[in-house]
Short mmCIF file of C-alpha atoms and ligand atoms in Angstrom, two decimals:
data_model
loop_
_atom_site.label_atom_id
_atom_site.label_comp_id
_atom_site.label_asym_id
_atom_site.label_seq_id
_atom_site.Cartn_x
_atom_site.Cartn_y
_atom_site.Cartn_z
CA UNK A 10 0.47 -0.21 0.35
CA UNK A 11 2.35 3.11 -1.21
CA UNK A 12 1.86 6.38 -0.93
CA UNK A 13 3.00 7.52 -2.89
CA UNK A 14 3.92 5.66 -6.52
CA UNK A 15 5.10 2.08 -7.16
CA UNK A 16 9.01 3.51 -6.22
CA UNK A 17 12.09 1.48 -5.38
CA UNK A 18 15.34 3.66 -4.26
CA UNK A 19 17.86 1.26 -5.33
CA UNK A 20 20.28 -1.87 -3.46
CA UNK A 21 23.14 -2.49 -2.26
CA UNK A 22 25.94 -5.45 -2.91
CA UNK A 23 27.82 -6.90 -0.32
CA UNK A 24 30.47 -9.68 -1.61
CA UNK A 25 28.94 -12.18 -4.13
CA UNK A 26 24.66 -10.39 -2.31
CA UNK A 27 22.89 -7.81 -4.07
CA UNK A 28 20.89 -6.97 -1.50
CA UNK A 29 16.82 -4.64 -1.61
CA UNK A 30 14.02 -3.71 -0.19
CA UNK A 31 9.92 -4.89 -1.48
CA UNK A 32 7.03 -3.17 -1.04
CA UNK A 33 5.40 -5.17 0.93
CA UNK A 34 8.07 -4.32 3.55
CA UNK A 35 11.42 -7.50 3.83
CA UNK A 36 14.26 -7.32 2.70
CA UNK A 37 16.33 -9.69 0.60
CA UNK A 38 19.34 -10.81 -0.51
CA UNK A 39 20.13 -12.83 -3.29
CA UNK A 40 23.20 -14.79 -4.86
CA UNK A 41 24.49 -11.79 -7.47
CA UNK A 42 25.42 -14.38 -10.15
CA UNK A 43 22.66 -16.50 -10.04
CA UNK A 44 20.07 -14.77 -8.30
CA UNK A 45 19.67 -17.81 -6.62
CA UNK A 46 17.69 -16.22 -2.94
CA UNK A 47 19.88 -16.63 -0.18
CA UNK A 48 18.07 -14.54 2.91
CA UNK A 49 14.74 -13.17 2.61
CA UNK A 50 13.59 -10.87 5.90
CA UNK A 51 10.20 -9.64 6.77
CA UNK A 52 11.16 -6.24 8.17
CA UNK A 53 7.71 -5.14 8.99
CA UNK A 54 3.99 -5.64 8.70
CA UNK A 55 2.85 -4.86 5.21
CA UNK A 56 -1.12 -5.11 6.36
CA UNK A 57 0.02 -2.25 8.94
CA UNK A 58 0.56 0.01 6.44
CA UNK A 59 4.16 -0.50 5.73
CA UNK A 60 6.36 -0.81 3.13
CA UNK A 61 10.27 -0.32 2.31
CA UNK A 62 11.13 1.78 -0.45
CA UNK A 63 14.90 2.84 0.50
CA UNK A 64 17.87 1.52 -0.36
CA UNK A 65 19.43 -0.38 2.19
CA UNK A 66 23.39 1.23 3.86
CA UNK A 67 26.23 -1.36 4.03
CA UNK A 68 28.04 -0.69 7.27
CA UNK A 69 30.71 -2.72 8.50
CA UNK A 70 28.84 -6.55 8.60
CA UNK A 71 25.85 -5.20 8.44
CA UNK A 72 23.03 -3.98 6.42
CA UNK A 73 20.83 -1.55 7.39
CA UNK A 74 17.72 0.30 6.47
CA UNK A 75 14.43 2.18 6.66
CA UNK A 76 11.07 1.84 6.44
CA UNK A 77 8.74 3.85 5.10
CA UNK A 78 4.45 3.93 5.62
CA UNK A 79 4.20 8.01 7.54
CA UNK A 80 0.62 8.52 5.14
CA UNK A 81 -0.11 5.27 7.12
CA UNK A 82 0.49 5.57 11.04
CA UNK A 83 3.49 3.68 10.76
CA UNK A 84 6.11 3.84 13.76
CA UNK A 85 9.50 4.99 12.01
CA UNK A 86 12.57 2.92 12.30
CA UNK A 87 15.96 1.86 12.17
CA UNK A 88 17.28 -1.93 11.54
CA UNK A 89 20.50 -3.43 11.41
CA UNK A 90 21.07 -6.70 10.10
CA UNK A 91 23.75 -9.12 9.94
CA UNK A 92 24.62 -8.78 6.23
CA UNK A 93 24.80 -13.10 5.70
CA UNK A 94 21.96 -14.38 7.89
CA UNK A 95 19.56 -11.55 7.55
CA UNK A 96 18.64 -11.79 11.68
CA UNK A 97 18.51 -8.74 13.19
CA UNK A 98 20.74 -7.27 15.38
CA UNK A 99 19.19 -4.67 16.31
CA UNK A 100 15.70 -1.83 16.31
CA UNK A 101 16.07 1.65 17.12
CA UNK A 102 12.05 3.23 16.33
CA UNK A 103 12.34 6.98 16.28
CA UNK A 104 9.01 7.56 17.64
CA UNK A 105 9.31 8.42 21.95
CA UNK A 106 7.85 6.02 23.84
CA UNK A 107 8.87 3.21 21.46
CA UNK A 108 11.69 0.93 22.37
CA UNK A 109 14.44 -0.43 21.03
CA UNK A 110 16.08 -3.48 21.18
CA UNK A 111 20.15 -5.17 20.61
CA UNK A 112 20.36 -9.00 20.03
CA UNK A 113 17.34 -9.39 21.12
CA UNK A 114 17.49 -7.53 25.19
CA UNK A 115 16.08 -4.19 24.98
CA UNK A 116 18.12 -1.46 24.73
CA UNK A 117 16.54 2.03 26.29
CA UNK A 118 13.43 3.49 24.97
CA UNK A 119 13.64 6.49 22.34
CA UNK A 120 13.24 10.18 24.15
CA UNK A 121 10.33 10.77 26.83
CA UNK A 122 7.63 8.97 27.12
CA UNK A 123 4.67 12.01 26.30
CA UNK A 124 7.07 14.20 26.45
CA UNK A 125 6.55 15.91 22.85
CA UNK A 126 2.96 13.31 22.42
CA UNK A 127 0.03 13.80 24.56
CA UNK A 128 -2.12 10.67 25.09
CA UNK A 129 -1.32 7.76 23.06
CA UNK A 130 -1.27 9.67 19.34
CA UNK A 131 3.11 8.02 19.69
CA UNK A 132 1.57 4.31 19.09
CA UNK A 133 0.79 5.01 15.19
CA UNK A 134 3.45 8.16 15.63
CA UNK A 135 4.90 8.14 12.14
CA UNK A 136 8.12 9.93 11.38
CA UNK A 137 8.86 6.77 8.25
CA UNK A 138 12.48 6.57 7.34
CA UNK A 139 11.74 6.31 3.92
CA UNK A 140 15.11 7.34 1.84
CA UNK A 141 17.74 5.83 4.03
CA UNK A 142 20.67 6.59 5.92
CA UNK A 143 24.44 7.77 6.15
CA UNK A 144 27.38 6.48 7.45
CA UNK A 145 30.08 8.86 8.30
CA UNK A 146 33.51 6.51 9.93
CA UNK A 147 35.09 8.67 11.62
CA UNK A 148 32.20 9.36 13.99
CA UNK A 149 30.57 6.11 14.08
CA UNK A 150 26.85 7.58 13.37
CA UNK A 151 24.59 6.93 10.68
CA UNK A 152 22.35 9.73 9.73
CA UNK A 153 19.02 9.48 9.46
CA UNK A 154 15.97 11.93 8.50
CA UNK A 155 12.75 11.23 9.81
CA UNK A 156 9.18 11.48 8.06
CA UNK A 157 6.23 13.74 9.17
CA UNK A 158 4.22 13.03 11.74
CA UNK A 159 1.47 11.21 11.97
CA UNK A 160 -1.65 12.18 10.53
CA UNK A 161 -1.21 15.64 9.35
CA UNK A 162 -3.51 17.39 10.81
CA UNK A 163 -1.12 18.47 13.68
CA UNK A 164 -4.16 19.92 15.59
CA UNK A 165 -4.58 16.57 16.89
CA UNK A 166 -1.33 15.92 18.71
CA UNK A 167 0.28 19.31 20.21
CA UNK A 168 3.98 19.73 21.00
CA UNK A 169 7.45 19.18 18.76
CA UNK A 170 6.24 15.39 18.08
CA UNK A 171 9.95 13.77 18.51
CA UNK A 172 11.75 12.72 16.27
CA UNK A 173 9.14 13.48 13.47
CA UNK A 174 10.81 16.04 10.47
CA UNK A 175 14.60 15.13 12.35
CA UNK A 176 17.24 14.32 11.43
CA UNK A 177 18.81 11.24 14.33
CA UNK A 178 23.00 10.74 14.69
CA UNK A 179 22.67 6.71 15.68
CA UNK A 180 25.32 4.25 17.00
CA UNK A 181 26.13 2.23 14.26
CA UNK A 182 27.20 -0.58 16.64
CA UNK A 183 24.40 -0.40 19.04
CA UNK A 184 21.38 2.11 17.61
CA UNK A 185 21.56 4.48 19.73
CA UNK A 186 20.43 7.32 19.71
CA UNK A 187 23.46 9.46 20.13
CA UNK A 188 21.90 13.18 19.16
CA UNK A 189 18.80 14.98 16.88
CA UNK A 190 18.20 17.97 15.55
CA UNK A 191 14.52 17.87 14.25
CA UNK A 192 13.44 20.69 11.42
CA UNK A 193 9.55 21.11 11.44
CA UNK A 194 9.42 20.68 15.36
CA UNK A 195 5.21 20.12 15.67
CA UNK A 196 4.99 19.27 11.46
CA UNK A 197 1.88 20.67 10.25
CA UNK A 198 2.42 20.40 6.25
CA UNK A 199 3.54 16.90 5.95
CA UNK A 200 7.49 18.68 4.77
CA UNK A 201 9.00 15.20 6.80
CA UNK A 202 12.43 15.54 7.27
CA UNK A 203 14.01 12.97 5.06
CA UNK A 204 16.40 14.38 3.42
CA UNK A 205 19.83 13.02 3.18
CA UNK A 206 22.57 14.43 4.97
CA UNK A 207 25.57 15.76 3.31
CA UNK A 208 29.45 14.79 5.35
CA UNK A 209 31.58 17.50 3.93
CA UNK A 210 35.11 19.47 5.82
CA UNK A 211 35.15 22.65 5.48
CA UNK A 212 36.77 26.08 7.30
CA UNK A 213 34.44 27.77 9.05
CA UNK A 214 34.66 31.22 11.61
CA UNK A 215 38.47 30.29 11.01
CA UNK A 216 38.05 26.65 11.95
CA UNK A 217 38.27 23.45 10.05
CA UNK A 218 35.65 21.88 11.09
CA UNK A 219 33.14 17.92 10.44
CA UNK A 220 30.41 19.61 9.05
CA UNK A 221 27.52 17.95 7.42
CA UNK A 222 24.50 20.31 5.18
CA UNK A 223 20.81 19.11 4.25
CA UNK A 224 18.73 20.44 1.95
CA UNK A 225 15.33 20.11 3.64
CA UNK A 226 11.65 19.48 2.31
CA UNK A 227 10.71 22.52 4.15
CA UNK A 228 12.30 24.90 2.10
CA UNK A 229 15.40 25.20 4.68
CA UNK A 230 19.79 24.68 3.83
CA UNK A 231 21.24 23.43 7.19
CA UNK A 232 24.88 23.73 8.22
CA UNK A 233 25.11 21.05 11.64
CA UNK A 234 28.52 19.87 13.31
CA UNK A 235 28.68 16.33 12.29
CA UNK A 236 30.06 15.36 16.18
CA UNK A 237 27.22 16.83 18.36
CA UNK A 238 24.48 18.57 15.40
CA UNK A 239 25.37 21.72 17.30
CA UNK A 240 23.63 23.81 13.96
CA UNK A 241 26.51 27.20 12.41
CA UNK A 242 23.21 27.94 9.69
CA UNK A 243 20.61 27.21 8.03
CA UNK A 244 19.58 28.90 4.48
CA UNK A 245 16.03 29.41 2.38
CA UNK A 246 16.90 28.16 -0.87
CA UNK A 247 12.89 28.61 -2.88
CA UNK A 248 11.45 31.30 -3.77
CA UNK A 249 9.16 31.78 -0.65
CA UNK A 250 8.69 29.67 2.69
CA UNK A 251 5.04 30.99 4.17
CA UNK A 252 5.37 28.51 7.20
CA UNK A 253 8.49 30.75 8.56
CA UNK A 254 10.09 33.61 8.42
CA UNK A 255 13.94 32.28 8.54
CA UNK A 256 16.05 29.83 11.37
CA UNK A 257 16.79 30.81 15.05
CA UNK A 258 19.99 29.69 15.21
CA UNK A 259 20.04 29.94 19.03
CA UNK A 260 17.64 27.87 19.98
CA UNK A 261 18.20 25.81 15.83
CA UNK A 262 13.81 27.12 16.28
CA UNK A 263 11.36 28.03 13.00
CA UNK A 264 10.24 31.49 13.48
CA UNK A 265 6.18 29.80 12.47
CA UNK A 266 4.20 32.85 10.79
CA UNK A 267 1.00 31.94 12.45
CA UNK A 268 -1.15 32.65 9.89
CA UNK A 269 1.27 30.01 7.78
CA UNK A 270 -0.85 26.79 9.76
CA UNK A 271 -3.78 24.68 8.67
CA UNK A 272 -6.96 25.84 10.90
CA UNK A 273 -8.53 22.81 12.68
CA UNK A 274 -11.30 20.88 11.57
CA UNK A 275 -14.24 21.45 14.06
CA UNK A 276 -17.04 18.71 14.16
CA UNK A 277 -17.24 17.27 10.04
CA UNK A 278 -16.44 20.36 8.70
CA UNK A 279 -12.82 20.87 6.85
CA UNK A 280 -10.88 23.39 8.68
CA UNK A 281 -9.15 27.10 7.04
CA UNK A 282 -7.31 26.53 4.38
CA UNK A 283 -4.82 27.39 3.71
CA UNK A 284 -2.17 29.03 1.01
CA UNK A 285 1.25 27.56 1.76
CA UNK A 286 5.39 27.19 -0.02
CA UNK A 287 6.74 25.44 0.38
CA UNK A 288 4.17 22.64 -1.68
CA UNK A 289 4.19 19.50 0.74
CA UNK A 290 6.02 18.13 -2.30
CA UNK A 291 8.66 20.11 -1.15
CA UNK A 292 11.36 22.51 -1.58
CA UNK A 293 13.42 19.42 -2.14
CA UNK A 294 12.35 15.53 -1.56
CA UNK A 295 13.67 12.63 -2.27
CA UNK A 296 15.77 13.38 -5.34
CA UNK A 297 19.99 13.59 -3.65
CA UNK A 298 21.55 17.30 -3.94
CA UNK A 299 25.18 17.48 -4.64
CA UNK A 300 28.78 18.84 -3.39
CA UNK A 301 32.03 19.37 -4.89
CA UNK A 302 34.83 19.37 -3.48
CA UNK A 303 36.53 21.78 -6.23
CA UNK A 304 34.30 24.67 -6.16
CA UNK A 305 32.90 24.07 -2.23
CA UNK A 306 29.40 24.41 -3.14
CA UNK A 307 26.70 22.08 -2.88
CA UNK A 308 24.06 21.69 -6.39
CA UNK A 309 19.68 21.70 -4.40
CA UNK A 310 17.43 19.90 -7.07
CA UNK A 311 14.79 22.52 -5.61
CA UNK A 312 10.51 23.18 -6.84
CA UNK A 313 9.66 26.41 -6.07
CA UNK A 314 5.80 25.37 -5.64
CA UNK A 315 2.84 26.66 -3.46
CA UNK A 316 -0.61 24.37 -1.92
CA UNK A 317 -4.13 25.25 -0.56
CA UNK A 318 -4.08 22.63 2.68
CA UNK A 319 -7.00 21.73 4.55
CA UNK A 320 -7.03 19.79 7.45
CA UNK A 321 -10.55 17.26 8.01
CA UNK A 322 -11.75 15.29 10.26
CA UNK A 323 -9.65 11.58 11.06
CA UNK A 324 -9.13 8.72 13.19
CA UNK A 325 -7.04 5.97 13.16
CA UNK A 326 -7.83 2.89 10.77
CA UNK A 327 -5.15 -0.27 10.74
CA UNK A 328 -3.96 -0.09 7.32
CA UNK A 329 -5.97 3.20 6.01
CA UNK A 330 -4.52 6.46 4.71
CA UNK A 331 -4.15 8.58 8.31
CA UNK A 332 -3.91 11.97 6.86
CA UNK A 333 -7.17 14.22 8.18
CA UNK A 334 -5.44 16.28 4.96
CA UNK A 335 -6.17 17.63 1.61
CA UNK A 336 -4.42 19.97 -1.18
CA UNK A 337 -3.63 21.28 -3.84
CA UNK A 338 -0.52 21.67 -5.31
CA UNK A 339 -0.04 25.44 -7.50
CA UNK A 340 3.00 27.00 -9.07
CA UNK A 341 3.43 30.97 -7.50
CA UNK A 342 6.36 31.54 -10.47
CA UNK A 343 5.14 31.48 -14.06
CA UNK A 344 8.49 30.58 -15.93
CA UNK A 345 9.76 28.06 -13.32
CA UNK A 346 9.48 25.81 -11.06
CA UNK A 347 11.84 23.56 -11.24
CA UNK A 348 15.31 24.95 -9.65
CA UNK A 349 18.80 23.66 -9.79
CA UNK A 350 20.92 25.96 -7.23
CA UNK A 351 24.35 26.11 -6.72
CA UNK A 352 25.33 27.08 -2.53
CA UNK A 353 27.72 28.27 -0.88
CA UNK A 354 27.14 26.29 2.62
CA UNK A 355 29.34 28.89 4.23
CA UNK A 356 27.43 32.19 3.26
CA UNK A 357 24.38 30.86 2.47
CA UNK A 358 24.08 32.14 -0.28
CA UNK A 359 23.07 31.09 -4.06
CA UNK A 360 25.74 30.67 -6.18
CA UNK A 361 23.57 29.91 -9.52
CA UNK A 362 20.43 28.56 -10.55
CA UNK A 363 19.28 26.68 -13.59
CA UNK A 364 15.64 27.10 -14.41
CA UNK A 365 13.06 24.40 -15.49
CA UNK A 366 9.79 24.54 -16.59
CA UNK A 367 9.04 21.03 -15.25
CA UNK A 368 9.65 20.13 -11.34
CA UNK A 369 12.82 18.47 -10.80
CA UNK A 370 13.08 15.22 -9.26
CA UNK A 371 16.03 13.60 -10.65
CA UNK A 372 19.02 13.82 -8.40
CA UNK A 373 22.38 15.36 -9.61
CA UNK A 374 26.17 14.27 -9.92
CA UNK A 375 29.03 16.70 -9.75
CA UNK A 376 32.60 15.36 -11.21
CA UNK A 377 36.30 16.67 -11.07
CA UNK A 378 36.19 17.78 -14.33
CA UNK A 379 33.76 21.06 -13.03
CA UNK A 380 30.93 19.79 -14.49
CA UNK A 381 27.46 18.79 -13.06
CA UNK A 382 25.09 16.94 -14.73
CA UNK A 383 20.91 16.41 -13.69
CA UNK A 384 18.13 15.14 -15.98
CA UNK A 385 14.83 16.97 -16.56
CA UNK A 386 10.75 16.02 -16.28
CA UNK A 387 10.91 16.44 -20.43
CA UNK A 388 13.38 14.05 -21.13
CA UNK A 389 17.42 16.11 -21.14
CA UNK A 390 20.18 14.94 -19.50
CA UNK A 391 21.99 18.42 -19.15
CA UNK A 392 25.72 19.23 -17.84
CA UNK A 393 26.77 22.55 -16.40
CA UNK A 394 29.91 24.17 -15.67
CA UNK A 395 29.43 23.58 -12.43
CA UNK A 396 31.97 26.78 -11.40
CA UNK A 397 29.31 29.29 -13.45
CA UNK A 398 26.64 27.10 -14.56
CA UNK A 399 26.48 27.52 -18.15
CA UNK A 400 24.40 24.27 -19.34
CA UNK A 401 27.50 23.16 -21.78
CA UNK A 402 25.62 19.92 -22.97
CA UNK A 403 22.32 18.45 -23.40
CA UNK A 404 20.22 14.96 -24.37
CA UNK A 405 16.77 13.63 -24.83
CA UNK A 406 16.37 10.53 -23.67
CA UNK A 407 12.78 10.44 -24.00
CA UNK A 408 11.02 9.89 -21.43
CA UNK A 409 11.31 12.39 -18.03
CA UNK A 410 14.74 11.78 -15.94
CA UNK A 411 13.75 10.65 -12.23
CA UNK A 412 16.89 8.86 -11.41
CA UNK A 413 20.09 9.80 -10.21
CA UNK A 414 23.12 10.88 -12.90
CA UNK A 415 25.97 8.38 -11.89
CA UNK A 416 30.22 7.97 -13.00
CA UNK A 417 33.04 5.55 -13.41
CA UNK A 418 36.06 4.65 -15.28
CA UNK A 419 36.33 1.86 -16.54
CA UNK A 420 39.32 0.73 -18.74
CA UNK A 421 40.52 3.88 -18.95
CA UNK A 422 37.48 5.03 -20.43
CA UNK A 423 35.47 7.37 -17.95
CA UNK A 424 30.94 7.05 -17.73
CA UNK A 425 27.82 8.03 -17.60
CA UNK A 426 25.24 6.47 -16.80
CA UNK A 427 21.20 7.72 -16.23
CA UNK A 428 18.00 5.97 -15.56
CA UNK A 429 15.07 7.65 -17.42
CA UNK A 430 11.25 7.22 -17.31
CA UNK A 431 8.45 9.90 -15.53
CA UNK A 432 6.34 8.96 -12.64
CA UNK A 433 6.56 8.14 -9.09
CA UNK A 434 5.06 10.70 -6.76
CA UNK A 435 4.75 14.21 -9.17
CA UNK A 436 2.20 12.98 -11.76
CA UNK A 437 -0.30 11.30 -8.53
CA UNK A 438 -0.48 14.20 -7.00
CA UNK A 439 0.76 17.24 -8.95
CA UNK A 440 -2.36 18.55 -9.42
CA UNK A 441 -2.46 22.06 -11.81
CA UNK A 442 1.31 21.54 -11.59
CA UNK A 443 0.59 18.46 -13.48
CA UNK A 444 0.13 20.28 -16.79
CA UNK A 445 4.01 21.53 -17.05
CA UNK A 446 3.97 17.26 -18.30
CA UNK A 447 1.27 15.80 -19.43
CA UNK A 448 2.41 15.49 -22.17
CA UNK A 449 6.38 13.38 -21.28
CA UNK A 450 6.09 10.07 -22.42
CA UNK A 451 6.20 7.26 -20.19
CA UNK A 452 9.51 4.76 -20.60
CA UNK A 453 12.25 3.03 -18.58
CA UNK A 454 16.07 3.18 -20.19
CA UNK A 455 19.72 3.47 -18.73
CA UNK A 456 21.20 5.78 -20.62
CA UNK A 457 25.19 5.13 -21.18
CA UNK A 458 27.79 8.40 -22.05
CA UNK A 459 31.79 8.19 -22.84
CA UNK A 460 34.40 10.97 -22.57
CA UNK A 461 35.15 11.29 -26.09
CA UNK A 462 38.52 10.71 -26.21
CA1 CA B 20 5.03 12.16 4.17
#
């Protein structure tokens, strides 16, 4: 019962095994030469609304995965399994009140019961970890983003609703949370917070630092100290944010705009409709940004769009959608929705941008050769100058590009490949925005290019 089309975000390779998650919430290891099943494990109950879409992550002798189903009142969690057997080593639920495990024994509660959730709502609190995570060997920390609190109607769940719409730093060996940073406390817009957390090193205020950056769905680009989670910078990377006027660097909290939150329903009537920007599909969504060590810039595939959003009465029912909200997505600019933006993480300045008529929904790649690659729903794979944003090359693939370009060296030559094939959440939920891609062909192709000699 996936919310947002039939998607899978990738597989992991470990020795002879290829490991991938399935929509019915299983994790499977096959022999990559023969296709023979090595192990096949149920990670959660799909009848409760769980699914699995993230690419697994290999850390030491473990395979680490997140879960999906935040629109169905599931409980987000991170699991570590023995990569050879698939047996569970530890599990860390990401919603306050739930118990973690390590080697089959209890390993401490997540957060403090009822500290930021009232009543029993934490039991179906959402926070799906659907994008997977990042591992930093230097700190031995896993960084996992967490999705929206459930239901979307925030008036039912007063409080910050930890640890939803956050990034958690988790000890890779024990599954214990070392620190967290919540980008959208008391999320009322489905901003999630799963976006990738990219470690980088740079000098800030004259000091070399271990940093990390995140372009959040809520429209802000965050820079933190990746050893302790201290917030160092927060910069808007989209045209408009109607829900908050900046982020307070001292408290780390958004400066909320009261009128930006959709109203509470009364009786059977829906609540006050508000126009909100970004839309719930976000300033950025699943598609990963890229970092160039040469330019020191992050390249963010972003979108400028808004939505009418309202809250409706809702009650939890096992396995059913648990939103309590409705929405219509709308463009906010005449000339574009998508924008590839080069962000300077030290200053928060957008150094250059490329505007695209349709929403950008593919990942970004930077190369040592000073190029930035990304695809468009209009079907192009494009290359830009990493310093200036000048468009240098494009190729029409025949369908919308939702994949992430990759590059590798083989027999002394450099290759670039990308998957082309339109689908995912945008055509399902695009509302008025769908006009920009009504003529795009379906498809499913792998395109591979190599550099001319
Ligand atoms: Ca969500």
